[in-house]
Amino acid sequence: MTKNIMIVGVGGQGTLLASRVLGNALLSLNYDVKISEVHGMSQRGGSVVTYVKYGDKVCSPIIEKGEADVILAFESLEAARWLPYLKKDGKLIVNTQQIDPMPVITGAAQYPENIIEKIKETGANVDALDCLALAEQAGSPKAVNIVLIGRLSNYFDISDDVWQKTLESTVPAKFLEMNKKAFSLGKNAD
Amino acid sequence: MKRLMQGNEAVARGLYEAGVKVLSSYPGTPSTEISEFAAKYPEIYAEWAPNEKVACETAIGAAINGARAFSGMKHVGLNVAADPLFTASYIGTNGGLVFGVADDPGMHSSQNEQDSRHYAIASKVPMLEPSDSAECLSYTKAAYEISEKYDTPVLLRLSTRVSHSSSVVELSERTELPLKEYTKNPGKNVMMPAMAKGRHIVVEERTKALLELAENCPFNTVEFNSASIGVICAGISYQYAKEALGEKASYLKLGLINPMPVQMIKDFAAKCDKVYVIEQLDPVIENHCKTIGVDVIGKDVFSLLGEFSQSTVEKNILGEQKEFLTVDEAIPNRPPVMCCGCPHRGLYYALKKKRVYVSGDIGCYTLGALPPLGMMDTCVCMGASVSALHGAVKARGDEFAKKAVAVIGDSTFIHSGVTGLINIAYNRSISTVIILDNSITGMTGHQQNPTTGYTIKGDPTAAVNLENLCRAVGINKVTVVDPYNLSECLAALDEHLSLDEPSVIISRRPCALLKYVKHNPPLKIDSEKCRGCKVCMGIGCPAISIRKGKAVIDSTQCVGCNLCTGLCSFGAISDGGDK
């Protein structure tokens, strides 16, 4: 059985690193793993999505509507945008941070109010937390991605040891302690 | 050893293991990382060439002289390299010669979604198409065997989802190959009419031999599960079909997609009740099947447009769709934008002030076409900004020229903008060309180019002096401005647009994302002073937004470029006294 995880956010938020940490952790457990990313034009502050799939044998590297077991959303509006990709009994982990897209900045569109509440009203299983505040607490607003990975670890049967080793092999040494703290804050936040 | 590898990295690994000696490429999403990863192997000589034509010709020269050689590019890059490709097909090769071409169905980062398989057919060159990273590695190596055995260049076709997906690969050692002997042979290597006539005969004979290979090669495989549905497919479409249909269908998966087998397809189809061809973009396999008299269902149910997925297959073949949730609320789009501190922003804002016609080009600065800047009239292909402005000026006259400019990045200018500028100087149009020099090839993810002074491996080298280059082709008026300095940009535009001669403005400041670029502390908006006039919103900076009627700056994004500071008539924007 294949498990599907989507990582969605805004270009520049570090979604690619998050997918690599997750992919390497899964590979070390001997799963077949596929990760799909999009580069180039859409990376420049646009809506970005990365797919991580694992199981005995993975075919398609991408995830479609109604297929994601977990969506890890780096931003609230992106959580709403990609909600249709969640399985009915899937889990949506969302950073409550709001980043205005250009149509909102120019006044051509409105950022929806109480968007997290509206997502919950659909019946989706939502785990919302302020990852930016936790990342700043860990030492850098850039650690939002690792806070979210820490949160995600609650939904996997992967030992802390494997996660720690994966962090060591994926993030630069000088940021390792800060990232370990960010991971732990995300994992244990209320 | 097992590793999770991106498709492009696996191609690079294949080049390494196949003993490739020379690589020359031009960056282009989704192909760029092939060359970046290959450049990490000290055994491979790797370079960024000024454009794809130069890159392919470099590889051709290396291969004729006995080395295994490679050139990688995106689909539209093959248009630029088509000239050498077609004649390299006649010459054949000596050392193995492979061109990697990455298509972009769905246009994630491209100006069209052309199907590069047509090039393989038109140039009569064999083409392989892998469907995951493991095949990226093994097909790359096999491409060199085919190239040398059949004396032909080989095309390796990738697509965004193969290039940019990671999957598990098994690594092997590199096979170090001695340089093959070079023997002077004008009949084979000098393509003028008398010799080319002879070589065309060889090409047609080669195609016959390759057809035999197509019937019996290990890359074309049949997986028979059920007679009810037969699927003929290649590349990523195979993975989509397999996920959607599993054992409900039988598969003929083509790894060698040019030339395609005849008997193998007939035999497969004969065993299935119904045969679908699942292929993104054009009906290439479908047309082949129909030509050989095999009845298949293809573009009658599958679109010519965009990307497929397992859902496309489920919907079109099984008539099934999964249930999903939606928020009952309009969700604003999030289009890509120029980054905070992007040097292009100031120059575009100056163009907006001047309300000029902008002949645009390919790069990060194409984003200037979008609101709120909205300052681009045309964008065709690499280099077209300069030549198309010349055409516009010749059509509409000198008065038009005084309110029109071309914008082109440093790398794109070297790629194919300089030839347009030569045309402007030679054929005397009073056009104003603006080179947006951000000291890097930006959109594809920071590749060096001939203007930056560094090679693909990061070694210092000669740098093209853009000012001198422009003067050398016959442009007398060249001005350099700092795009963070709005008044300087406006003054230069006024001066250049009033001239009765062709001229160049170089807008120079390094990309704000480059590691060596130092950022200022984030700016702050004094909410007491802010009147909510929204003038600062006009530059389209993603760090500035309106909250409760007042402008605010997101301190996690702002890099303190100060472009907005000068726009505020009320002095509300400052660094807040931070130093």
Tab-separated table of C-alpha atoms in Angstrom, chain A residues 48-164:
chain	number	residue	atom	x	y	z
A	48	VAL	CA	4.587	25.264	-4.825
A	49	VAL	CA	3.922	21.616	-4.181
A	50	THR	CA	6.128	18.595	-3.559
A	51	TYR	CA	4.889	15.013	-3.519
A	52	VAL	CA	6.443	12.285	-1.383
A	53	LYS	CA	5.186	8.731	-1.889
A	54	TYR	CA	6.393	5.517	-0.306
A	55	GLY	CA	5.473	1.870	-0.014
A	56	ASP	CA	6.554	-1.508	-1.368
A	57	LYS	CA	6.393	-0.217	-4.939
A	58	VAL	CA	5.576	3.327	-6.062
A	59	CYS	CA	4.601	4.018	-9.692
A	60	SER	CA	3.407	7.572	-10.363
A	61	PRO	CA	5.514	10.213	-8.608
A	62	ILE	CA	2.592	12.623	-8.293
A	63	ILE	CA	-0.477	12.785	-6.062
A	64	GLU	CA	-3.954	13.633	-7.324
A	65	LYS	CA	-7.235	14.868	-5.823
A	66	GLY	CA	-8.502	12.705	-2.965
A	67	GLU	CA	-5.216	10.749	-2.649
A	68	ALA	CA	-3.052	12.413	0.045
A	69	ASP	CA	-2.789	10.683	3.424
A	70	VAL	CA	-1.115	13.777	4.839
A	71	ILE	CA	-0.837	17.338	3.563
A	72	LEU	CA	1.851	19.450	5.198
A	73	ALA	CA	0.855	23.060	4.460
A	74	PHE	CA	3.423	25.811	5.033
A	75	GLU	CA	0.794	28.541	4.687
A	76	SER	CA	-2.950	28.834	5.392
A	77	LEU	CA	-4.186	29.830	1.946
A	78	GLU	CA	-2.115	27.041	0.390
A	79	ALA	CA	-3.766	24.580	2.796
A	80	ALA	CA	-7.152	25.663	1.430
A	81	ARG	CA	-5.961	25.544	-2.178
A	82	TRP	CA	-4.668	21.974	-1.919
A	83	LEU	CA	-7.394	20.630	0.407
A	84	PRO	CA	-9.087	18.761	-2.483
A	85	TYR	CA	-5.967	16.555	-2.684
A	86	LEU	CA	-6.571	15.216	0.844
A	87	LYS	CA	-8.091	11.760	1.322
A	88	LYS	CA	-11.373	11.862	3.197
A	89	ASP	CA	-9.734	10.456	6.325
A	90	GLY	CA	-6.391	12.194	5.664
A	91	LYS	CA	-4.573	14.598	7.961
A	92	LEU	CA	-3.951	18.268	7.161
A	93	ILE	CA	-1.091	19.798	9.139
A	94	VAL	CA	-1.065	23.548	8.648
A	95	ASN	CA	1.169	26.435	9.629
A	96	THR	CA	-1.230	29.264	10.545
A	97	GLN	CA	1.084	31.855	8.944
A	98	GLN	CA	-0.485	34.025	6.228
A	99	ILE	CA	1.505	35.231	3.205
A	100	ASP	CA	-0.432	37.510	0.866
A	101	PRO	CA	-0.301	36.471	-2.797
A	102	MET	CA	0.185	39.220	-5.394
A	103	PRO	CA	-3.532	39.518	-6.345
A	104	VAL	CA	-4.237	40.298	-2.658
A	105	ILE	CA	-1.323	42.757	-2.521
A	106	THR	CA	-2.604	44.577	-5.597
A	107	GLY	CA	-6.180	44.577	-4.241
A	108	ALA	CA	-7.537	42.407	-7.065
A	109	ALA	CA	-8.566	39.709	-4.559
A	110	GLN	CA	-9.211	39.253	-0.833
A	111	TYR	CA	-7.367	36.901	1.501
A	112	PRO	CA	-10.247	34.762	2.876
A	113	GLU	CA	-11.015	35.422	6.551
A	114	ASN	CA	-10.859	32.614	9.146
A	115	ILE	CA	-9.611	30.233	6.493
A	116	ILE	CA	-8.497	27.557	8.966
A	117	GLU	CA	-12.010	27.468	10.480
A	118	LYS	CA	-13.506	27.145	7.023
A	119	ILE	CA	-11.222	24.221	6.245
A	120	LYS	CA	-12.288	22.543	9.512
A	121	GLU	CA	-15.955	23.047	8.564
A	122	THR	CA	-15.489	20.766	5.549
A	123	GLY	CA	-14.894	17.914	7.987
A	124	ALA	CA	-11.175	17.727	7.263
A	125	ASN	CA	-8.935	16.493	10.060
A	126	VAL	CA	-6.798	19.590	10.767
A	127	ASP	CA	-3.754	20.033	13.003
A	128	ALA	CA	-2.984	23.785	12.987
A	129	LEU	CA	-0.019	25.454	14.690
A	130	ASP	CA	1.956	28.690	14.480
A	131	CYS	CA	5.216	27.335	13.059
A	132	LEU	CA	6.738	30.760	12.463
A	133	ALA	CA	6.594	31.548	16.202
A	134	LEU	CA	8.102	28.134	17.002
A	135	ALA	CA	10.820	28.588	14.361
A	136	GLU	CA	11.737	31.979	15.818
A	137	GLN	CA	11.826	30.352	19.246
A	138	ALA	CA	14.245	27.762	17.813
A	139	GLY	CA	16.461	30.537	16.514
A	140	SER	CA	15.481	31.347	12.928
A	141	PRO	CA	12.252	32.111	11.018
A	142	LYS	CA	13.757	29.959	8.234
A	143	ALA	CA	13.316	26.807	10.357
A	144	VAL	CA	9.551	26.724	9.673
A	145	ASN	CA	10.145	23.702	7.413
A	146	ILE	CA	11.813	21.667	10.160
A	147	VAL	CA	9.136	22.653	12.722
A	148	LEU	CA	6.597	21.192	10.304
A	149	ILE	CA	8.654	18.049	9.765
A	150	GLY	CA	8.766	17.663	13.554
A	151	ARG	CA	4.982	17.922	13.622
A	152	LEU	CA	4.681	15.441	10.776
A	153	SER	CA	6.826	12.924	12.708
A	154	ASN	CA	3.883	12.424	15.112
A	155	TYR	CA	1.994	10.702	12.321
A	156	PHE	CA	4.727	8.235	11.321
A	157	ASP	CA	6.054	5.107	12.886
A	158	ILE	CA	9.640	6.283	12.504
A	159	SER	CA	11.924	6.406	15.533
A	160	ASP	CA	13.428	9.705	16.736
A	161	ASP	CA	16.824	8.193	16.085
A	162	VAL	CA	16.094	7.872	12.349
A	163	TRP	CA	14.789	11.448	12.177
A	164	GLN	CA	17.865	12.789	13.971
